[in-house]
Coordinates of C-alpha atoms in Angstrom, one line a residue:
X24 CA -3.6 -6.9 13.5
X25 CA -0.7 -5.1 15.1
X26 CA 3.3 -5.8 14.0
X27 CA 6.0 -4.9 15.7
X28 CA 9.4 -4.2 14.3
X29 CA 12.3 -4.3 16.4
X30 CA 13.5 -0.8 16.4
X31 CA 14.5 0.5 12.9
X32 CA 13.5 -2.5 10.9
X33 CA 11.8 -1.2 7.5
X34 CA 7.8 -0.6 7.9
X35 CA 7.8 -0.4 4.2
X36 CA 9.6 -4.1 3.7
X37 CA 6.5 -5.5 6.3
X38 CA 4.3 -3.8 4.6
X39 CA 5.5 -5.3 0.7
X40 CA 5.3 -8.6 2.3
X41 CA 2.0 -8.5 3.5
X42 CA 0.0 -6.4 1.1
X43 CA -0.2 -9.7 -1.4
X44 CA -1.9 -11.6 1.1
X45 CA -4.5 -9.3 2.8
X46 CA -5.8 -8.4 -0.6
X47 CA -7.3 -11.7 -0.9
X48 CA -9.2 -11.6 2.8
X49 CA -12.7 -11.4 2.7
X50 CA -13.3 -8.0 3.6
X51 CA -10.7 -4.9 4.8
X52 CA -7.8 -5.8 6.7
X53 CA -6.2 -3.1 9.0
X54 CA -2.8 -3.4 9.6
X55 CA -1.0 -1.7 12.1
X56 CA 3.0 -1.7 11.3
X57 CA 5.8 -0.4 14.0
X58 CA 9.1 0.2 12.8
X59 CA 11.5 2.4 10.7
X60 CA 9.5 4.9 8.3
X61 CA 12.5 6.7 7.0
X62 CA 15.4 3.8 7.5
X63 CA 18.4 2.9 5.5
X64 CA 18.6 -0.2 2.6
X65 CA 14.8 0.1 2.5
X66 CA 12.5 2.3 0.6
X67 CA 10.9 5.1 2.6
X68 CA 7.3 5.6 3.5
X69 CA 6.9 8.7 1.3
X70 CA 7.9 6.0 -1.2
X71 CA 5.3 3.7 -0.5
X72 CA 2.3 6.6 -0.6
X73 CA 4.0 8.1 -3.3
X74 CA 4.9 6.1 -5.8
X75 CA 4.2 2.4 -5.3
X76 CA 0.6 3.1 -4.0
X77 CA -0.4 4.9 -7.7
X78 CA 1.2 2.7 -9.7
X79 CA -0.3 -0.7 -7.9
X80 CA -3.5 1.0 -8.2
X81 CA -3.7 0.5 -12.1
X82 CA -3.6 -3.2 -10.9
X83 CA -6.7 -2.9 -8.9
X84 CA -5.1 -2.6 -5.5
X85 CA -6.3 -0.6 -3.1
X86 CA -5.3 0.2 0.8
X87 CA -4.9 3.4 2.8
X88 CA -2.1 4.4 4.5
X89 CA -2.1 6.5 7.9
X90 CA 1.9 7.7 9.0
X91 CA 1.1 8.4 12.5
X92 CA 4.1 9.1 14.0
X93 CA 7.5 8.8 12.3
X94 CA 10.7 6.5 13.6
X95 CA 14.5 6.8 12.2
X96 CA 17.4 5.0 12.8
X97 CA 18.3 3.7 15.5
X98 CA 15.7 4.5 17.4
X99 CA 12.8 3.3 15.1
X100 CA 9.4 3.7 16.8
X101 CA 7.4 4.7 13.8
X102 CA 3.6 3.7 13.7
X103 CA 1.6 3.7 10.6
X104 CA -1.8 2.0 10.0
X105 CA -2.4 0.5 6.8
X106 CA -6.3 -0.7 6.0
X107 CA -6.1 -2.8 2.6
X108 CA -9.1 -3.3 1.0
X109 CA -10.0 -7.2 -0.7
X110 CA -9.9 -7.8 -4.9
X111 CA -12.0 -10.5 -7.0
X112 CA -8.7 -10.4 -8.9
X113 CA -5.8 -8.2 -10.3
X114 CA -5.3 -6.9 -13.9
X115 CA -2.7 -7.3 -15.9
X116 CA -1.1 -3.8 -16.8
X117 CA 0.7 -2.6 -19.7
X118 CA 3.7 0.3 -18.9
X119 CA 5.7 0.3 -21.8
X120 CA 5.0 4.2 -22.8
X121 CA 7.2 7.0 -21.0
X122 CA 5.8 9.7 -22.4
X123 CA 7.3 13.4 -21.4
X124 CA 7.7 14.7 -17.6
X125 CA 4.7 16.8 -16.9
X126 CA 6.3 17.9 -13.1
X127 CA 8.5 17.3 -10.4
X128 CA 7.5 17.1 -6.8
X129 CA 9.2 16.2 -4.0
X130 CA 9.2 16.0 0.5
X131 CA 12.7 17.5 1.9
X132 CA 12.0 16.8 6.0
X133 CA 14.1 17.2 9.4
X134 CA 13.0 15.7 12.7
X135 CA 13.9 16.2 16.0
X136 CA 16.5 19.0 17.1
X137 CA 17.6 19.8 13.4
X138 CA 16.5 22.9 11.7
X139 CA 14.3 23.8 8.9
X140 CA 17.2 25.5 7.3
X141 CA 18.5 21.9 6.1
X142 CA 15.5 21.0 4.7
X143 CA 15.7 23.6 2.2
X144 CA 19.9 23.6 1.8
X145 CA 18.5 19.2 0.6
X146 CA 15.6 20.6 -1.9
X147 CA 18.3 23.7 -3.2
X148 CA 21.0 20.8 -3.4
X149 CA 18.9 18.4 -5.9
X150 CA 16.9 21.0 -7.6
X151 CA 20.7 22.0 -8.7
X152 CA 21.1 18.8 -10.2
X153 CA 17.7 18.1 -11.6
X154 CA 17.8 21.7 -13.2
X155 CA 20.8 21.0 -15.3
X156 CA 19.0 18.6 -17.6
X157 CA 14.8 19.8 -16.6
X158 CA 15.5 23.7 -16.3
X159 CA 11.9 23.8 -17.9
X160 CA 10.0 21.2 -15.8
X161 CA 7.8 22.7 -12.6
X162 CA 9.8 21.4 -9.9
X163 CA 8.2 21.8 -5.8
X164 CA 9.8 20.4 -2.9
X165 CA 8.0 20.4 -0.3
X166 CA 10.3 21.7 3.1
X167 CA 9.2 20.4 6.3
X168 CA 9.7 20.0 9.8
X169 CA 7.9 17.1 11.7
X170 CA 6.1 18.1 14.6
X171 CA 7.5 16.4 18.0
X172 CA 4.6 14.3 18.7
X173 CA 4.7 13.0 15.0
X174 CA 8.7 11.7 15.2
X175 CA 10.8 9.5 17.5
X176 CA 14.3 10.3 16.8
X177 CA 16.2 12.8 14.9
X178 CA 16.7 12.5 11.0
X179 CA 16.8 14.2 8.2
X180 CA 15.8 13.1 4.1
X181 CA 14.4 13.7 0.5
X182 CA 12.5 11.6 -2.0
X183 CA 11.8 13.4 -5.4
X184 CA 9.3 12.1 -7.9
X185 CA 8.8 12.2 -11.0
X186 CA 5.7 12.1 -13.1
X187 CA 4.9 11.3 -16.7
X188 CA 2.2 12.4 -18.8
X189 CA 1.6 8.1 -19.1
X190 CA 1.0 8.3 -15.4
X191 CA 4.4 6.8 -14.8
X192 CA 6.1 7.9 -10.8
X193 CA 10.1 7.4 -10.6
X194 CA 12.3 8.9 -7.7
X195 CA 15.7 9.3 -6.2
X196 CA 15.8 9.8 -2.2
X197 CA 18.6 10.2 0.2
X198 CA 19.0 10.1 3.7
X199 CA 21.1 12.3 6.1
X200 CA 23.7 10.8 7.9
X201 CA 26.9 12.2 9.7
X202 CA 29.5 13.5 8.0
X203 CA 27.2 14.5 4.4
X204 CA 26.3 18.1 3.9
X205 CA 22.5 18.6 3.7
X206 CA 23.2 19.9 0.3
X207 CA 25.3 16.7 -1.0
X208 CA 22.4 14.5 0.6
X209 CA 20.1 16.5 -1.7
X210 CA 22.1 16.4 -4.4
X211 CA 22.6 12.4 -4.4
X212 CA 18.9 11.8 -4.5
X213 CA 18.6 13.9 -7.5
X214 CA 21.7 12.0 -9.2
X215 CA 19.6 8.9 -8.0
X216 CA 16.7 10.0 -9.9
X217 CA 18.6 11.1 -13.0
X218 CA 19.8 7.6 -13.2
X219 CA 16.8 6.2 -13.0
X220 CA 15.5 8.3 -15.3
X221 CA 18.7 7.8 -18.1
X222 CA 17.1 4.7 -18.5
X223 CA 13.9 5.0 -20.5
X224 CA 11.9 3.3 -18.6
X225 CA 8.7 3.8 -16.8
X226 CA 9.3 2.0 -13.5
X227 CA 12.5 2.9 -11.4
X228 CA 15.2 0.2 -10.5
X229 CA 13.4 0.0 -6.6
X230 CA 9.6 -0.4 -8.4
X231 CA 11.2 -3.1 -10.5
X232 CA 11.1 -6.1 -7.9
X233 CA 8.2 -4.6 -5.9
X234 CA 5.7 -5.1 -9.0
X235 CA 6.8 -8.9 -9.7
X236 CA 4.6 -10.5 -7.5
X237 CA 1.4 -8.7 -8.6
X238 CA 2.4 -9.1 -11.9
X239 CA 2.5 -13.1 -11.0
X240 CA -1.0 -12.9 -9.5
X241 CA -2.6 -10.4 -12.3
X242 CA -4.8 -11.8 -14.7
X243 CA -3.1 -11.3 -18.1
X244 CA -0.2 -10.0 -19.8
X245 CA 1.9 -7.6 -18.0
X246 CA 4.5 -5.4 -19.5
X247 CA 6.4 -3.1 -17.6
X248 CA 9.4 -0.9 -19.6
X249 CA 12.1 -0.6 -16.9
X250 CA 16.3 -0.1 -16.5
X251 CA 19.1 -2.8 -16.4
X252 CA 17.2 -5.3 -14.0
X253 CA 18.4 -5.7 -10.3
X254 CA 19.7 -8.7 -8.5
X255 CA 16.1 -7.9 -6.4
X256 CA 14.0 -8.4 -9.6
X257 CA 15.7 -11.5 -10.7
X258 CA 15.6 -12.9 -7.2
X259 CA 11.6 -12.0 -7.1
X260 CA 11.2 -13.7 -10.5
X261 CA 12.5 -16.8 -9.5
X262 CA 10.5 -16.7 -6.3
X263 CA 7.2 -16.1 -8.0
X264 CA 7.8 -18.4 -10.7
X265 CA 8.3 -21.2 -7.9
X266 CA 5.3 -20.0 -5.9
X267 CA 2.6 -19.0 -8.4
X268 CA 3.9 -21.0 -11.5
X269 CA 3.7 -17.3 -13.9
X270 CA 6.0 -17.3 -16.4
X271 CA 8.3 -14.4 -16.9
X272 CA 10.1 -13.0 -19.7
X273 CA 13.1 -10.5 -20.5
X274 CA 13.2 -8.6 -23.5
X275 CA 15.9 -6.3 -24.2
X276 CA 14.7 -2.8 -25.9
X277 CA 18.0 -1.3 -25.8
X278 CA 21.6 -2.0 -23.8
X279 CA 20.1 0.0 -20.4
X280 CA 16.4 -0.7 -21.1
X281 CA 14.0 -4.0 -20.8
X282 CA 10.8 -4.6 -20.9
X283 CA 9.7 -7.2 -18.0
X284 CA 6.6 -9.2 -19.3
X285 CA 4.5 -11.8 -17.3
X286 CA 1.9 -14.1 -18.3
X287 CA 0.0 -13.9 -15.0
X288 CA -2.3 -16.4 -13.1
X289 CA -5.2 -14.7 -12.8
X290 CA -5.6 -15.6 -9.0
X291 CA -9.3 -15.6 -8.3
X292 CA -10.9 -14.2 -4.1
X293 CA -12.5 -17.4 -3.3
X294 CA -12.9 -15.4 0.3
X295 CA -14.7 -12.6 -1.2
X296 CA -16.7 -14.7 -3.6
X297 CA -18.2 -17.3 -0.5
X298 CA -18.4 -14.6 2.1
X299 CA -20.5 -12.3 -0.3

């Protein structure tokens, strides 16, 4: 199946809506998504593969993802293929335990006519921020340049990640735009991050909303430790409790930190069950 975007519309915000569904086909579902991979209001791709794809793994899900050619604003014309592969059912999770930062990793990329050199200036400009507070945590940003035939557009960005010896992934990114130095673009993802991380929680304030509905569909109790909770999360609460019929609750840990817990619905494959 093959969607089109128009121009810089959000791969990543297809991609959230459909992932839900496929999972319950009766055998692997390729996907092939045209859009914005990098494009502003929306989490990136390097998000996506980074961070959301590890953590939705602990509940069973499981899908490739192949960035064949990047797209930026305004341009857009990105292409990834995504091949999601069908469940019996989800499991319930329980991310409630931090734990301590074990490393910091991170992509810093320019395409188009921009040079490497800004790449770098971004990765200098956050590790300044990050070191202030994790002078003693391995931090590598990786600096690149996409090839020509692997970008439509020029752009420029940085997501960094965190990881936790709980196997918990938060990040701050930042997109270049005109009129931000390469260095302040760098240095507001890793104030991003630092935010998210001020918190205490093991999901960051963009994972929040994007774990809701497979939380809805798990079979179980879910708990997931996370920041203040975003107008998004609230919004997908009230959606999935309308849709699946889960039940949600909010417990507050501290002023800053919740704890998100769902009684989920155990959805079961009928596809996969009849088809073999």
């Amino acid at each position: 199946m093959e969607i089109i975007a128009f121009n810089f519309v959000s791969i990543c915000l297809l991609m959230q809506a459909a992932l839900p569904c496929l999972l319950f086909g009766n055998g692997p579902s390729d996907l092939v998504l045209k859009g914005g991979t990098n494009a502003e209001m929306a989490p990136q791709i390097d998000y996506l593969t980074l961070v959301l794809k590890p953590i939705a793994e602990k509940f069973g899900v499981r899908f490739d993802c192949d960035i064949r050619r990047r797209g930026y604003y305004p341009k857009g014309g990105g292409e990834v293929k995504v091949t999601v592969y069908p469940v019996e059912a989800l499991s319930a999770v329980q991310m409630t335990e931090y734990g301590s930062i074990t490393r910091i990793t991170g992509r810093s990329f320019v395409a188009g006519v921009l040079p490497i050199k800004i790449a770098h200036t971004m990765a200098r400009g956050a590790k300044d921020v990050l070191q202030k507070y994790y002078s003693k945590v391995p931090c590598d940003i990786e600096c690149v340049q996409e090839p020509q035939h692997m970008a439509v557009g020029t752009g420029t960005g940085i997501i960094i990640i965190v990881e936790t010896s709980t196997g918990c992934r938060l990040a701050g990114s930042a997109l270049g735009k005109k009129g931000l130095s390469a260095e302040k673009v760098g240095g507001m993802a890793g104030e991003m991050l630092l935010n998210n991380l001020s918190h205490g929680g093991c999901v960051d304030e963009f994972l929040q909303d994007q774990l809701v509905i497979l939380m809805a569909i798990a079979k179980g109790k879910s708990r997931v430790s996370c920041g203040p909770i975003t107008l998004h999360t609230q919004t997908a609460i009230h959606i999935a409790e309308k849709m699946t019929e889960a039940k949600f609750n909010i417990e507050q840990v501290e002023e800053d930190q919740n704890i998100i817990e769902c009684e989920g619905i155990g959805l079961k494959n009928l596809e996969l069950n009849v088809n073999g």
